XYZ file of N, CA, C and O in Angstrom:
416
model
N -8.289 -27.129 -3.730
C -7.350 -26.015 -3.790
C -5.918 -26.219 -2.975
O -5.890 -27.071 -2.105
N -4.894 -26.195 -3.638
C -3.591 -26.391 -3.052
C -3.120 -25.396 -2.338
O -3.498 -24.165 -2.224
N -2.310 -25.625 -1.349
C -1.717 -24.449 -0.366
C -0.365 -24.091 -0.945
O 0.336 -24.645 -1.529
N -0.395 -22.710 -1.220
C 0.550 -22.072 -1.720
C 1.846 -22.158 -1.037
O 1.735 -22.448 -0.050
N 3.286 -22.155 -1.696
C 4.444 -22.418 -1.045
C 5.531 -21.259 -1.394
O 5.254 -20.568 -2.095
N 6.270 -20.854 -0.334
C 7.297 -20.221 -0.623
C 6.898 -18.638 -0.671
O 5.812 -18.290 0.083
N 7.135 -17.731 -1.663
C 6.744 -16.470 -2.007
C 5.181 -16.426 -2.033
O 4.681 -15.627 -1.419
N 4.645 -17.382 -2.831
C 3.199 -17.488 -3.090
C 2.597 -17.609 -1.509
O 1.604 -17.057 -1.616
N 3.027 -18.372 -0.695
C 2.544 -18.699 0.752
C 2.559 -17.142 1.411
O 1.357 -16.606 1.962
N 3.680 -16.540 1.409
C 3.691 -15.104 1.816
C 2.508 -14.093 1.321
O 1.863 -13.406 1.778
N 2.685 -14.249 0.051
C 1.687 -13.176 -0.719
C 0.126 -13.545 -0.400
O -0.487 -12.691 -0.095
N -0.105 -14.784 -0.448
C -1.500 -15.252 0.014
C -1.851 -14.989 1.219
O -2.898 -14.332 1.511
N -0.931 -15.112 2.138
C -1.038 -14.511 3.589
C -1.468 -13.071 3.708
O -2.314 -12.555 4.456
N -0.292 -12.260 3.025
C -0.467 -10.850 3.040
C -1.846 -10.298 2.555
O -2.384 -9.579 3.108
N -2.254 -10.837 1.498
C -3.496 -10.443 0.708
C -4.598 -10.643 1.863
O -5.351 -10.020 1.799
N -4.434 -12.036 2.724
C -5.764 -12.227 3.269
C -5.785 -11.223 4.445
O -6.647 -10.646 4.939
N -4.620 -10.644 5.032
C -4.444 -9.934 5.827
C -5.032 -8.487 5.513
O -5.831 -7.764 6.279
N -4.660 -8.221 4.387
C -5.025 -6.754 3.862
C -6.389 -6.825 3.385
O -7.180 -5.743 3.907
N -6.956 -7.858 3.266
C -8.404 -7.884 2.791
C -9.069 -7.879 4.103
O -10.309 -7.034 4.197
N -8.706 -8.452 5.434
C -9.372 -8.366 6.530
C -9.173 -6.820 7.185
O -10.219 -6.383 7.544
N -8.009 -6.216 7.029
C -7.983 -4.855 7.318
C -8.915 -3.904 6.648
O -9.435 -3.085 6.928
N -8.970 -4.148 5.315
C -9.773 -3.297 4.365
C -11.446 -3.502 4.666
O -11.818 -2.399 4.639
N -11.846 -4.729 5.049
C -13.196 -5.075 5.627
C -13.257 -4.276 6.738
O -14.559 -3.577 6.776
N -12.414 -4.392 7.500
C -12.641 -3.460 8.929
C -12.908 -1.663 8.839
O -13.538 -1.279 9.423
N -11.843 -1.660 7.734
C -11.835 -0.157 7.394
C -13.047 0.350 6.606
O -13.559 1.389 6.935
N -13.691 -0.419 5.956
C -14.905 -0.346 5.175
C -16.110 -0.187 6.136
O -17.151 0.548 5.835
N -16.111 -1.045 7.332
C -17.128 -1.056 8.148
C -17.357 -0.178 9.181
O -18.291 -0.144 10.180
N -15.966 0.690 9.036
C -16.013 1.740 10.226
C -16.838 2.802 9.998
O -17.860 2.885 9.169
N -16.798 3.688 10.935
C -18.155 4.895 10.841
C -17.886 5.758 9.728
O -16.478 5.956 9.206
N -18.590 5.934 8.772
C -18.780 6.726 7.457
C -17.981 8.205 7.824
O -18.472 8.535 8.780
N -17.189 8.718 6.768
C -16.710 9.797 7.195
C -17.416 11.013 7.367
O -17.394 11.939 8.160
N -18.982 11.062 6.657
C -19.882 12.148 6.986
C -20.010 11.887 8.188
O -20.455 13.176 8.950
N -20.262 10.771 9.200
C -20.853 10.729 10.227
C -19.877 11.015 11.324
O -20.031 11.757 12.200
N -18.407 10.727 10.892
C -17.579 10.985 12.185
C -17.142 12.563 12.114
O -16.705 12.722 13.176
N -17.366 13.295 11.056
C -16.857 14.888 11.244
C -17.992 15.412 11.910
O -17.592 16.571 12.150
N -19.137 14.741 12.024
C -20.190 15.524 12.641
C -19.818 15.414 14.192
O -20.408 16.212 15.316
N -18.992 14.724 14.762
C -18.753 14.239 16.154
C -17.605 15.144 16.663
O -16.785 15.478 15.690
N -17.864 15.855 17.690
C -16.904 16.844 18.306
C -15.223 16.383 18.282
O -15.181 14.922 18.594
N -14.698 17.073 17.897
C -13.344 16.540 17.430
C -12.579 15.854 18.881
O -11.824 15.290 18.717
N -12.895 16.631 19.972
C -12.189 15.998 21.112
C -12.803 14.634 21.352
O -12.389 13.835 22.576
N -13.848 14.115 20.746
C -14.464 12.517 20.772
C -13.977 11.603 19.711
O -14.404 10.629 20.052
N -13.318 12.005 18.934
C -12.927 11.219 18.012
C -11.605 10.413 18.275
O -10.902 10.610 19.423
N -11.896 9.086 17.909
C -11.085 7.921 18.272
C -9.864 7.978 17.338
O -8.665 7.680 17.433
N -10.290 8.519 15.884
C -9.230 8.596 15.004
C -9.569 9.743 13.949
O -10.889 10.373 14.168
N -8.654 10.500 13.438
C -9.240 11.324 12.351
C -9.754 11.045 11.201
O -9.057 9.961 10.448
N -10.827 11.201 10.823
C -11.580 10.612 9.680
C -10.507 10.845 8.369
O -10.829 9.994 7.625
N -9.787 11.807 8.147
C -9.128 12.067 7.108
C -7.906 10.866 7.232
O -7.590 10.165 5.954
N -7.498 10.529 8.106
C -6.259 9.620 8.333
C -6.899 8.170 7.988
O -6.417 7.496 7.362
N -8.130 7.958 8.287
C -8.992 6.965 8.085
C -9.106 6.685 6.587
O -8.988 5.536 6.062
N -9.380 7.727 5.861
C -9.446 7.496 4.603
C -8.083 7.308 3.984
O -8.197 6.366 2.994
N -7.141 7.870 4.342
C -5.720 7.330 3.542
C -5.493 6.278 4.190
O -4.726 5.376 3.310
N -6.021 5.725 5.318
C -5.493 4.206 5.503
C -6.085 3.323 4.563
O -5.555 2.276 4.346
N -7.435 3.369 4.172
C -8.204 2.623 3.251
C -7.614 2.819 1.773
O -7.659 1.871 1.216
N -7.263 3.811 1.536
C -6.652 3.976 0.138
C -5.600 3.273 0.301
O -4.940 2.433 -0.874
N -4.578 3.594 1.229
C -3.276 2.806 1.285
C -3.837 1.085 1.137
O -2.848 0.399 0.409
N -4.320 0.618 1.808
C -4.963 -0.723 1.969
C -5.125 -1.130 0.425
O -4.900 -2.352 -0.023
N -6.162 -0.233 -0.311
C -6.414 -0.744 -1.713
C -5.363 -0.762 -2.474
O -5.091 -1.602 -3.393
N -4.430 0.058 -2.447
C -3.021 -0.065 -3.246
C -2.490 -1.198 -2.811
O -1.964 -1.657 -3.858
N -2.108 -1.279 -1.642
C -1.414 -2.557 -1.317
C -1.837 -3.870 -1.847
O -1.212 -4.577 -2.057
N -3.291 -3.984 -1.808
C -4.071 -5.039 -2.230
C -3.913 -5.104 -3.793
O -3.686 -6.213 -4.301
N -3.905 -4.171 -4.438
C -3.402 -3.929 -5.917
C -2.438 -4.519 -6.154
O -1.842 -5.194 -7.015
N -1.145 -4.164 -5.569
C 0.263 -4.642 -5.537
C 0.380 -6.012 -5.337
O 1.085 -6.827 -6.120
N -0.283 -6.488 -4.413
C -0.124 -7.714 -3.896
C -0.768 -8.895 -5.055
O -0.004 -9.650 -5.542
N -2.028 -8.381 -5.516
C -2.506 -9.171 -6.704
C -1.515 -9.137 -7.743
O -1.660 -10.060 -8.585
N -1.111 -8.055 -8.071
C -0.210 -7.864 -9.248
C 1.104 -8.861 -9.215
O 1.353 -9.383 -10.024
N 1.585 -8.933 -7.730
C 2.651 -9.662 -7.569
C 2.168 -11.087 -7.505
O 3.175 -12.169 -8.227
N 0.993 -11.631 -7.280
C 0.607 -12.900 -7.276
C 0.216 -13.283 -8.720
O 0.666 -14.309 -8.997
N -0.210 -12.292 -9.534
C -0.189 -12.607 -10.921
C 0.894 -12.713 -11.682
O 1.138 -13.692 -12.643
N 1.847 -12.040 -11.369
C 3.217 -11.839 -12.199
C 3.835 -12.966 -11.439
O 4.723 -13.782 -12.465
N 3.944 -13.579 -10.363
C 4.494 -14.854 -9.760
C 4.237 -16.010 -10.611
O 4.926 -16.944 -10.572
N 2.962 -16.277 -10.785
C 2.140 -17.188 -11.477
C 2.621 -17.444 -12.773
O 2.745 -18.632 -13.377
N 2.772 -16.334 -13.572
C 3.047 -16.186 -14.998
C 4.599 -16.527 -15.258
O 4.897 -17.174 -16.190
N 5.160 -15.740 -14.527
C 6.868 -16.050 -14.648
C 7.526 -15.228 -15.750
O 8.431 -15.548 -16.291
N 6.386 -14.211 -16.221
C 7.173 -13.467 -17.360
C 7.660 -12.277 -17.019
O 7.852 -11.346 -17.754
N 7.964 -11.847 -15.793
C 8.534 -10.843 -15.313
C 10.310 -10.889 -16.045
O 10.798 -11.870 -16.062
N 10.470 -9.822 -16.442
C 11.822 -9.688 -16.907
C 12.921 -9.816 -15.874
O 12.607 -9.404 -14.652
N 14.109 -10.295 -15.976
C 15.272 -10.437 -15.311
C 15.950 -9.105 -15.295
O 15.459 -8.116 -16.084
N 16.353 -8.773 -14.165
C 17.235 -7.420 -13.776
C 17.927 -6.729 -14.981
O 17.775 -5.740 -15.334
N 18.491 -7.863 -15.685
C 19.323 -7.385 -16.862
C 18.499 -7.201 -18.109
O 18.989 -6.485 -18.887
N 17.152 -7.548 -18.086
C 16.350 -7.278 -19.170
C 15.434 -6.022 -19.186
O 15.014 -5.535 -20.147
N 15.832 -5.210 -17.881
C 14.810 -4.082 -17.716
C 15.734 -2.840 -18.307
O 16.993 -2.776 -18.006
N 15.026 -2.135 -18.898
C 15.655 -0.761 -19.681
C 16.283 0.047 -18.643
O 15.684 0.277 -17.612
N 17.352 0.711 -18.803
C 18.013 1.602 -17.970
C 17.003 2.891 -17.463
O 17.175 3.273 -16.589
N 16.256 2.926 -18.452
C 15.151 4.196 -18.409
C 14.129 3.936 -17.365
O 13.457 4.792 -16.933
N 13.759 2.701 -16.852
C 13.069 2.320 -16.055
C 13.321 2.664 -14.549
O 14.703 2.521 -14.113
N 12.459 3.483 -13.939
C 12.814 3.808 -12.501
C 12.034 2.718 -11.579
O 10.755 2.586 -11.841
N 12.748 2.161 -10.828
C 12.156 1.360 -9.708
C 12.260 1.923 -8.320
O 13.089 2.769 -7.924
N 11.671 1.161 -7.252
C 11.620 1.589 -5.808
C 13.226 1.795 -5.646
O 13.177 2.448 -4.458
N 13.809 0.546 -5.910
C 15.174 0.472 -5.592
C 16.150 1.789 -6.010
O 16.915 2.144 -5.351
N 15.639 2.486 -7.067
C 16.008 3.534 -7.565
C 15.900 4.908 -6.766
O 16.834 5.626 -6.120
N 14.488 4.769 -6.237
C 14.061 5.823 -5.677
C 14.612 5.468 -4.075
O 14.962 6.949 -3.463
N 15.092 4.571 -3.480
C 15.665 4.555 -2.170
C 16.975 5.156 -2.154
O 17.410 5.905 -1.151
N 17.700 5.024 -3.098
C 19.219 5.616 -3.433
C 19.137 7.187 -4.046
O 20.234 7.851 -4.026
N 18.059 7.446 -4.305
C 17.774 9.157 -4.707
C 17.602 9.952 -3.788
O 16.774 10.084 -2.844
N 18.443 11.085 -3.719
C 18.422 11.905 -2.752
C 17.490 13.263 -3.078
O 17.150 14.081 -2.190
N 17.141 13.358 -4.435
C 16.234 14.291 -4.731
C 16.869 15.620 -5.385
O 17.930 15.773 -4.916
N 16.052 16.395 -5.945
C 16.649 17.612 -6.686
C 17.094 18.638 -5.369
O 16.497 18.845 -4.466
N 18.111 19.549 -5.443
C 18.445 20.290 -4.566
C 18.974 19.696 -3.439
O 19.233 20.488 -2.291
N 19.302 18.558 -3.349
C 19.679 17.947 -1.879
C 21.096 17.653 -1.805
O 21.778 17.522 -0.856
N 21.617 18.164 -2.971
C 23.192 17.724 -3.170
C 23.875 18.832 -2.344
O 23.525 20.083 -2.348
N 24.989 18.613 -1.533
C 25.815 19.891 -0.717
C 26.930 19.470 -1.097
O 27.699 18.478 -1.094
N 27.747 20.713 -1.380
C 28.920 20.636 -1.804
C 29.897 20.523 -0.735
O 29.598 21.093 0.595
N 30.940 19.738 -0.856
C 31.838 19.242 0.201
C 31.110 18.393 1.174
O 32.108 18.061 2.121
N 30.328 17.698 0.957
C 29.892 16.313 1.770
C 30.201 15.327 0.875
O 30.543 14.975 0.221
């Protein structure tokens, strides 16, 4: 097995970190047991723990998709992406409906 280089090395390290965190999250106290403990004894909110695990699974899926895409090299260049496609970069600059203020 060869050592990944450049972006692949970063993605590989990120994937390992996310998998480790996901394993820790999965081996924690089950939600059903956690909610039976009095709230003042909680180390963390069971609902937050569930959201964290879902976020880790989403991040893992994104990393895997990036790794697959970077190895294929078939991602379109920015000039080839249709204008109708909304990316994360678009969302960062979007203020949302009803947020426009006159005179600002």
